Structures are given as C-alpha cells and as structure tokens.
PDB file of C-alpha atoms in Angstrom:
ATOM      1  CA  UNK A  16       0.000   0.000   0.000  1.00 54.00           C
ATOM      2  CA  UNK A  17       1.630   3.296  -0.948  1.00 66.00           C
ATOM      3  CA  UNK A  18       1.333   5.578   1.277  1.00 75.00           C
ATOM      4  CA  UNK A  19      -0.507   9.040   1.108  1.00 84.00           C
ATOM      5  CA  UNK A  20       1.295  12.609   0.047  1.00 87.00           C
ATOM      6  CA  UNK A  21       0.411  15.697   2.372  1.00 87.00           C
ATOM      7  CA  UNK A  22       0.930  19.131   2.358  1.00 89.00           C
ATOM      8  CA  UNK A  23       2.864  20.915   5.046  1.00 87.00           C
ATOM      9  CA  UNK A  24      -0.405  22.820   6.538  1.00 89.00           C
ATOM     10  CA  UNK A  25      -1.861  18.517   6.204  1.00 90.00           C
ATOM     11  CA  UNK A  26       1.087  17.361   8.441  1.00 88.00           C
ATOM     12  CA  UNK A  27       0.482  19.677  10.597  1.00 88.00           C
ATOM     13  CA  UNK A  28      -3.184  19.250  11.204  1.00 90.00           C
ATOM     14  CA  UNK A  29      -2.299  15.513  11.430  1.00 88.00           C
ATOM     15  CA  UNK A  30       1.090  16.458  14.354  1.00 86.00           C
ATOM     16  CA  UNK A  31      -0.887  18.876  15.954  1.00 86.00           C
ATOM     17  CA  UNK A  32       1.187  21.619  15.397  1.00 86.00           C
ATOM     18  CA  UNK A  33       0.875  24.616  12.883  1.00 88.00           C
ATOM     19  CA  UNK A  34       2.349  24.507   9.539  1.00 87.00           C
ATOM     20  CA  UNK A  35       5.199  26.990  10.239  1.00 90.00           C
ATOM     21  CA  UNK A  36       6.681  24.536  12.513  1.00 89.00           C
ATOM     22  CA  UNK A  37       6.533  21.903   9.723  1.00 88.00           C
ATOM     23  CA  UNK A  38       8.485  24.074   7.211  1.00 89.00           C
ATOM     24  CA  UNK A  39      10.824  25.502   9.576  1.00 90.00           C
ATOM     25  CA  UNK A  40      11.453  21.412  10.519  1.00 88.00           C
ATOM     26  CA  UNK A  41      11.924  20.495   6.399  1.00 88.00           C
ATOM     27  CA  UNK A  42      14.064  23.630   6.168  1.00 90.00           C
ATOM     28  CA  UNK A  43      16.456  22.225   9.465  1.00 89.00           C
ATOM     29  CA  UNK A  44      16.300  18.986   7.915  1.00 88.00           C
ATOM     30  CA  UNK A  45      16.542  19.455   4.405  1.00 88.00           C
ATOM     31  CA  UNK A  46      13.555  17.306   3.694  1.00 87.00           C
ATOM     32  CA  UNK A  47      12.792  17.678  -0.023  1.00 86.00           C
ATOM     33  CA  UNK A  48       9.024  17.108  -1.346  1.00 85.00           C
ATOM     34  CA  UNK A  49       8.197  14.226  -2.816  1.00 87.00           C
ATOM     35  CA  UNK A  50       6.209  15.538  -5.741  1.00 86.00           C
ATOM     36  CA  UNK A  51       5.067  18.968  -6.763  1.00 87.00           C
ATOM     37  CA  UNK A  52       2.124  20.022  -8.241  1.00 85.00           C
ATOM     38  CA  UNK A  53       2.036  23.472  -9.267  1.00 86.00           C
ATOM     39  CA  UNK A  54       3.170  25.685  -6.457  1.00 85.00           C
ATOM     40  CA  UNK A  55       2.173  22.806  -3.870  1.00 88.00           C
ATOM     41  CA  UNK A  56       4.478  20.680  -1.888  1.00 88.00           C
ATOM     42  CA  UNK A  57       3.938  16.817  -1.072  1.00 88.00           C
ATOM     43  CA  UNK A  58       5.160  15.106   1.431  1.00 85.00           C
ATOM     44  CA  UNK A  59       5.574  11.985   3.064  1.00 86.00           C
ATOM     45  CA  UNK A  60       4.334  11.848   6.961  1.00 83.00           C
ATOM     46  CA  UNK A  61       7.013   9.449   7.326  1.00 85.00           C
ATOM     47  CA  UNK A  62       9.776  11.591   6.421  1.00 85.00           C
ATOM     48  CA  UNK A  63       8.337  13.897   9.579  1.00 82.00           C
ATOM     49  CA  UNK A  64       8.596  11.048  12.213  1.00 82.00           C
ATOM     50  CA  UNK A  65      11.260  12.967  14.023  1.00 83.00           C
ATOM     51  CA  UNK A  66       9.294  16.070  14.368  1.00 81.00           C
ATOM     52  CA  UNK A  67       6.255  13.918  15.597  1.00 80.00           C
ATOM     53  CA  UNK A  68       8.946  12.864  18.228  1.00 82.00           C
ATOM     54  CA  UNK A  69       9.778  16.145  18.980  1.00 81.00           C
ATOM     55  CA  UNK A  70       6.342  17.401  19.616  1.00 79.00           C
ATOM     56  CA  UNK A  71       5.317  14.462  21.944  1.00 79.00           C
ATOM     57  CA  UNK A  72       8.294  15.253  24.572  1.00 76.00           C
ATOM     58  CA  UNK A  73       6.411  17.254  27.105  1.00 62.00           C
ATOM     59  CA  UNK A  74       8.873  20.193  26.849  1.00 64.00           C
ATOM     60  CA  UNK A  75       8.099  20.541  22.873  1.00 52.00           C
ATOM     61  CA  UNK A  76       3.925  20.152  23.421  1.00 52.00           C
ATOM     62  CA  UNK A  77       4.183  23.162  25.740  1.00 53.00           C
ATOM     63  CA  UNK A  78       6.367  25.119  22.977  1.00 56.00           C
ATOM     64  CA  UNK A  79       3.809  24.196  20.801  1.00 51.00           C
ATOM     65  CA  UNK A  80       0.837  24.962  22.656  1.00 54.00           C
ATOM     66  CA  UNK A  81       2.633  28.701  23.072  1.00 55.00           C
ATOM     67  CA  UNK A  82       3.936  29.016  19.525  1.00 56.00           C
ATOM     68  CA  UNK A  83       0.427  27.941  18.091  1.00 56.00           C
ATOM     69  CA  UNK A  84      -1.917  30.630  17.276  1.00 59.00           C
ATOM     70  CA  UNK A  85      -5.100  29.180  16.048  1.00 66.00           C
ATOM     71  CA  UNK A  86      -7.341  31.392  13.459  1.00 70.00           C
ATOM     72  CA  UNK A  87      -9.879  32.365  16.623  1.00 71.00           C
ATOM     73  CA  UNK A  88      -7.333  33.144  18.652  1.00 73.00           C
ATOM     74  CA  UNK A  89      -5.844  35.674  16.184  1.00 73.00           C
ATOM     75  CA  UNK A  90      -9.690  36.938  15.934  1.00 79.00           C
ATOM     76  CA  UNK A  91     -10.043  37.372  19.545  1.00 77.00           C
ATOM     77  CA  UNK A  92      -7.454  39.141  19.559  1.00 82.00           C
ATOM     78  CA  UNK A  93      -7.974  41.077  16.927  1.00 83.00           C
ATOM     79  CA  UNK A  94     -11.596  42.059  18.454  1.00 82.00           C
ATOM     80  CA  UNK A  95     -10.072  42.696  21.976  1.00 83.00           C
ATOM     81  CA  UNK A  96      -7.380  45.364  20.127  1.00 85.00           C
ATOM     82  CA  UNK A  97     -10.639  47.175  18.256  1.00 88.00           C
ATOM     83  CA  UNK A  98     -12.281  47.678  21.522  1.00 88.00           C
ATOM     84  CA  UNK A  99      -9.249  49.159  23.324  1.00 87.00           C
ATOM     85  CA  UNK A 100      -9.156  51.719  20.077  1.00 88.00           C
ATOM     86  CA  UNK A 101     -12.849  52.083  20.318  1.00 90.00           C
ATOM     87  CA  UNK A 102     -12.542  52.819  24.057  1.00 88.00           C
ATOM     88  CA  UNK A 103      -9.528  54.954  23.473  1.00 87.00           C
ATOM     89  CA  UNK A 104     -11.511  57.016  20.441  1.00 88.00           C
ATOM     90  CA  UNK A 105     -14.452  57.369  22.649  1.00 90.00           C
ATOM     91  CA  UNK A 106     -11.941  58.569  25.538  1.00 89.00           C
ATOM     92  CA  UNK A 107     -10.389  61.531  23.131  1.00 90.00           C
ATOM     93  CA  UNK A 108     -14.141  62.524  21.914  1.00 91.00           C
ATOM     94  CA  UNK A 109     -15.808  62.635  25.172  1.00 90.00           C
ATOM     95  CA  UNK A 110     -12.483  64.971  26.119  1.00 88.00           C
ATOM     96  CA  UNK A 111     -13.125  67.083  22.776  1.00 90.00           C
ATOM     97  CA  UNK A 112     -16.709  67.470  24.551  1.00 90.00           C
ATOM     98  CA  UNK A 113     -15.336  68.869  27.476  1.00 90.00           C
ATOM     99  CA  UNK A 114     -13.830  71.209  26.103  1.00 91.00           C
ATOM    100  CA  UNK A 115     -16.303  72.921  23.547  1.00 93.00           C
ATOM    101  CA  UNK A 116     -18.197  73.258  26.525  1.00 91.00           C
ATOM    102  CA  UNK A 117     -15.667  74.450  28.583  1.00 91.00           C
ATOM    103  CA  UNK A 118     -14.563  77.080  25.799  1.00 92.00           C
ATOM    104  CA  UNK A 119     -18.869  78.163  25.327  1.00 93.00           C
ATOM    105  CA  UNK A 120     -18.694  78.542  28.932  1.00 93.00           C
ATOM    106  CA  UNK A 121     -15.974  80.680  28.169  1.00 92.00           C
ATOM    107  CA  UNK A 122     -17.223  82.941  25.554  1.00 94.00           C
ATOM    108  CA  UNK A 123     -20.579  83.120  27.639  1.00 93.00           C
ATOM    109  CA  UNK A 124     -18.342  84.491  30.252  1.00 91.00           C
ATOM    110  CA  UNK A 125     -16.593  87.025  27.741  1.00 92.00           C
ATOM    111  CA  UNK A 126     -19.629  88.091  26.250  1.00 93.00           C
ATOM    112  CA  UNK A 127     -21.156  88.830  29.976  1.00 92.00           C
ATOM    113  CA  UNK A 128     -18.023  90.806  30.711  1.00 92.00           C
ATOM    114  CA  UNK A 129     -18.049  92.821  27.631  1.00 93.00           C
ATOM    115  CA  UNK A 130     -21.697  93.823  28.245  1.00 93.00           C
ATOM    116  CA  UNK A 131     -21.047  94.776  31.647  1.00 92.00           C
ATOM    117  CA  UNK A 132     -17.603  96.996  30.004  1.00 92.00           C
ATOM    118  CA  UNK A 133     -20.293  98.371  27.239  1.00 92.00           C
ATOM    119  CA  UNK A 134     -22.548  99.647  30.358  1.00 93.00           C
ATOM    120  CA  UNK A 135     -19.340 100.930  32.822  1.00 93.00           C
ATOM    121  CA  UNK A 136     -18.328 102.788  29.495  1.00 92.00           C
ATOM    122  CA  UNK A 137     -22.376 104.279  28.872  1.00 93.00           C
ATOM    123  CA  UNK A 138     -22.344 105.172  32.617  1.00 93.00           C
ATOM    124  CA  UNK A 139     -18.855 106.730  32.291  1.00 93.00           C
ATOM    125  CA  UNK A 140     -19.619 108.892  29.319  1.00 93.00           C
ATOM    126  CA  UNK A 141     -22.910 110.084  30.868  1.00 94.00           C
ATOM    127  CA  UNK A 142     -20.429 111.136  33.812  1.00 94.00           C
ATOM    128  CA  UNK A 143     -18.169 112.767  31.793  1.00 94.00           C
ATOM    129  CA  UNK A 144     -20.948 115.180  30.136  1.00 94.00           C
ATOM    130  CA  UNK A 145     -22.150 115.793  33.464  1.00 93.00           C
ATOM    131  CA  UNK A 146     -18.795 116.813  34.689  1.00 92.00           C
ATOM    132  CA  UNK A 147     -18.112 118.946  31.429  1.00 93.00           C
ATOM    133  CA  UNK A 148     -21.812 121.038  32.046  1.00 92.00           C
ATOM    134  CA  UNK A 149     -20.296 121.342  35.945  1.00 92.00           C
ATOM    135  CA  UNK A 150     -17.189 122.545  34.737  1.00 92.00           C
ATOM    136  CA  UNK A 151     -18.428 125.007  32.279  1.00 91.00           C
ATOM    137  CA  UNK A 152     -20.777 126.370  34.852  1.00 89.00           C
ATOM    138  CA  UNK A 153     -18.336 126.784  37.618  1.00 87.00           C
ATOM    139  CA  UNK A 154     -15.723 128.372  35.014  1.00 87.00           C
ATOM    140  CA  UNK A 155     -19.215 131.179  34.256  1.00 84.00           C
ATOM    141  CA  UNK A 156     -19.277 131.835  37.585  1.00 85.00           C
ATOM    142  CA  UNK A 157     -15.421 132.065  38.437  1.00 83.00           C
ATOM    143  CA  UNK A 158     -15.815 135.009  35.807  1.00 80.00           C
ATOM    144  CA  UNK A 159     -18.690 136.450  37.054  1.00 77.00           C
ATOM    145  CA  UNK A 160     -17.159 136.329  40.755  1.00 79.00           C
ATOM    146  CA  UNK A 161     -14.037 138.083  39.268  1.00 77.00           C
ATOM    147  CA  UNK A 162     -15.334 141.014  37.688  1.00 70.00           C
ATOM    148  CA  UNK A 163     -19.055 141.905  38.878  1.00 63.00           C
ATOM    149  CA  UNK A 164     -19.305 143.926  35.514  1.00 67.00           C
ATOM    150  CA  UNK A 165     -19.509 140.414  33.323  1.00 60.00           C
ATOM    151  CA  UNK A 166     -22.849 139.562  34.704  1.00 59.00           C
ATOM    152  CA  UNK A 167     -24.236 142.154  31.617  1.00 63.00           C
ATOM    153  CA  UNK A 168     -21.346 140.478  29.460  1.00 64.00           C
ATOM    154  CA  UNK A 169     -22.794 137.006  30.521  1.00 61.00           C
ATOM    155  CA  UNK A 170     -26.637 138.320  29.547  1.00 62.00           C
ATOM    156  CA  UNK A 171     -25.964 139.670  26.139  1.00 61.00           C
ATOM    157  CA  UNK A 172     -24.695 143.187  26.948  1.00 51.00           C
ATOM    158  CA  UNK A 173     -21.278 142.841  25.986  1.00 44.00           C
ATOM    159  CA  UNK A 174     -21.942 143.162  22.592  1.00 50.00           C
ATOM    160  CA  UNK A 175     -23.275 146.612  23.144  1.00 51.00           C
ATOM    161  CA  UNK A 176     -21.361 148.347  25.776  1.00 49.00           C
ATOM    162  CA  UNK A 177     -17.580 148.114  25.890  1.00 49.00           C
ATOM    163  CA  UNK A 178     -15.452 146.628  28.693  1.00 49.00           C
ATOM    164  CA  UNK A 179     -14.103 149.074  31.173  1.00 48.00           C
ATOM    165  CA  UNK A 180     -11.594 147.745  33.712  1.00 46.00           C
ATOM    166  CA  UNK A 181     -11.333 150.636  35.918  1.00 46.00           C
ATOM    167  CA  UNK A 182     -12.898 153.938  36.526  1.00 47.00           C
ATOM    168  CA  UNK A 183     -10.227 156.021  36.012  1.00 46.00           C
ATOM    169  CA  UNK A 184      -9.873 154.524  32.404  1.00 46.00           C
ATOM    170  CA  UNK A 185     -13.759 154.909  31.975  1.00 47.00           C
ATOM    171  CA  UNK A 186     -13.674 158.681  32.547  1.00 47.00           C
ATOM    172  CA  UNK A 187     -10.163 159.466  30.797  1.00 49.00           C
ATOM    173  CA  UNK A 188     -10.802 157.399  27.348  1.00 48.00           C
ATOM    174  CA  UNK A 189     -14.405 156.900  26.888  1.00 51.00           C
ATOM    175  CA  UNK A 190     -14.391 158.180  23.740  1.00 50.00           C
ATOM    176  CA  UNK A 191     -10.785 157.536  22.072  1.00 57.00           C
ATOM    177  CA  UNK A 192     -11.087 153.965  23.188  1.00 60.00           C
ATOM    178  CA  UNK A 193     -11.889 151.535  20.696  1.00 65.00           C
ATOM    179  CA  UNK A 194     -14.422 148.868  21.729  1.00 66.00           C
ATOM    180  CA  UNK A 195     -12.713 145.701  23.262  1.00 74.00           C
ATOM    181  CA  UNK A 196     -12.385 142.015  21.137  1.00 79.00           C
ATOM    182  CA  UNK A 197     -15.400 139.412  22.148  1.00 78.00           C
ATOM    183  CA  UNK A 198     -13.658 136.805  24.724  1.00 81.00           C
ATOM    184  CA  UNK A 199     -13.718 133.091  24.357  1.00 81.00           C
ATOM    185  CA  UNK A 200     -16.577 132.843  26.607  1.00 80.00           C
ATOM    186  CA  UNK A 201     -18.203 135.598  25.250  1.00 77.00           C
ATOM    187  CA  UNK A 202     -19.169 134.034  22.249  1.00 78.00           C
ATOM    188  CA  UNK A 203     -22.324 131.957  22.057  1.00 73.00           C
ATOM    189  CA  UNK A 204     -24.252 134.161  24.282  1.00 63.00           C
TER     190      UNK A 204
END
C-alpha cells in the first residue's frame, strides 16, 4: 500500500502543530518534497517522524501549545485590540466634549463681561458730560465772581457796551477807546 502525500499545513493538522513549525522542521532537515504540483508541496508523513517525536516530549507540546496561534485566537485578539481603540476614540471625543463646553462657557463668560464693560463705558460717558456742564458752569461763575461787571457780558450786553476795567480809564478814554475784542466765553451768548 503506498502511502498518502500531504501538504505541510496537512502534516500539521495531522502532528498537531501549525504549519510553520513543519516548514521551519523540512528547512532544518533538508527534507525535499516528494512531488510537486504546481506551487504545492507533497510530502511523506514518514519523512516527519522525528518532528512527531519532537512534539510528543512534554517540553516541545508546551512550545507548541505557546507558539500555536489558532485562526480564533488571532480573531479574539484582533476584536479585543478594536475595543481598546474604540474605548480609546471614545476617551479623546468625550475629552473634545469637554472642552467645547468648557470654551462656550468661556465665551458666555466674555460676552457677559463685555456687556457689563459696554454699560461701565455708557455710565462713564454720561459722567463725563455731566462733569463737562459742571465745569463750564463753575468756570461762568469764576468770571462772574471776578469782575461783577460780566454779569451784563454774561446776559448779552457785551456786545453793546464796551469793557471798562477801571474807573479812572472809563472817565479818561471813553471816547478815544476803541471797543474791546469778544472773549472766548463771550461768544455763544
């Protein structure tokens, strides 16, 4: 009875061990194939008797058992690495939400602030025109405390009579003195 041709990934299956093992064995050994049929590579199991040796000392099945990586394992861990991103993407946008809130929070704050600045600044001007009617006021009646004769200049009579600063001058040059230039707060009135 002739006996049956295998593939590597066949001998394994059949050793219990993963096909990597098998080539990496053939490769040590220099174990040619048997026959080839396109790109595949037969073998006999008997020329692998020596690795089925190896694997059944217990040293070699616990190798085995930590070099094999079955196709569910690899998905396992395949799934178990897409969580941990999914957690970890979840992580970074739940942190993005914190802070577009954080930074609304912040421009609800600004906003606030430059309302309040827009009324301080309102309040302020309204002071300031106050203060400039209280200072124009007091500066009329500095003058009018000054010379008692600006009262008439203040009411509209300046224009008519001219500005005498003494007597004496009032008597000598009445009439070669020319009439006197409005003042600054003369005019207006």
């Amino acid at each position: 009875m002739a006996e049956e041709l295998l593939t590597k990934s066949k001998i394994a299956d059949v050793l219990g061990t993963n096909a990597m093992r098998v080539t990496r064995f053939a490769e040590r050994n220099k174990i040619n194939a048997v026959k080839k049929e396109g790109k595949r590579e037969l073998f006999k199991l008997t020329q692998f008797n020596a690795l089925k040796k190896e694997l059944e000392a217990p040293e070699a099945k616990q190798e085995a058992q930590g070099h094999g990586f079955s196709k569910d394992d690899y998905i396992l861990t395949l799934k178990k690495q897409l969580e941990d991103q999914k957690a970890q993407y979840e992580q970074i946008i739940e942190s993005k939400e914190e802070t577009i809130s954080s930074l609304k929070e912040t421009i609800a704050t600004s906003q606030k602030s430059y309302d309040d600045m827009k009324d301080q600044l309102a309040v302020k001007d309204n002071q300031i025109t106050a203060l400039t009617k209280l200072t124009n006021n007091a500066q009329t009646l500095n003058l009018v405390d000054k010379d008692p004769k600006r009262i008439q200049a203040a009411h509209g009579d300046a224009e008519t009579k001219p500005e005498q600063s003494s007597s004496s001058e009032k008597v000598n040059n009445y009439s070669t003195k020319k009439p006197s230039k409005k003042r600054w707060w003369q005019f207006g009135r």
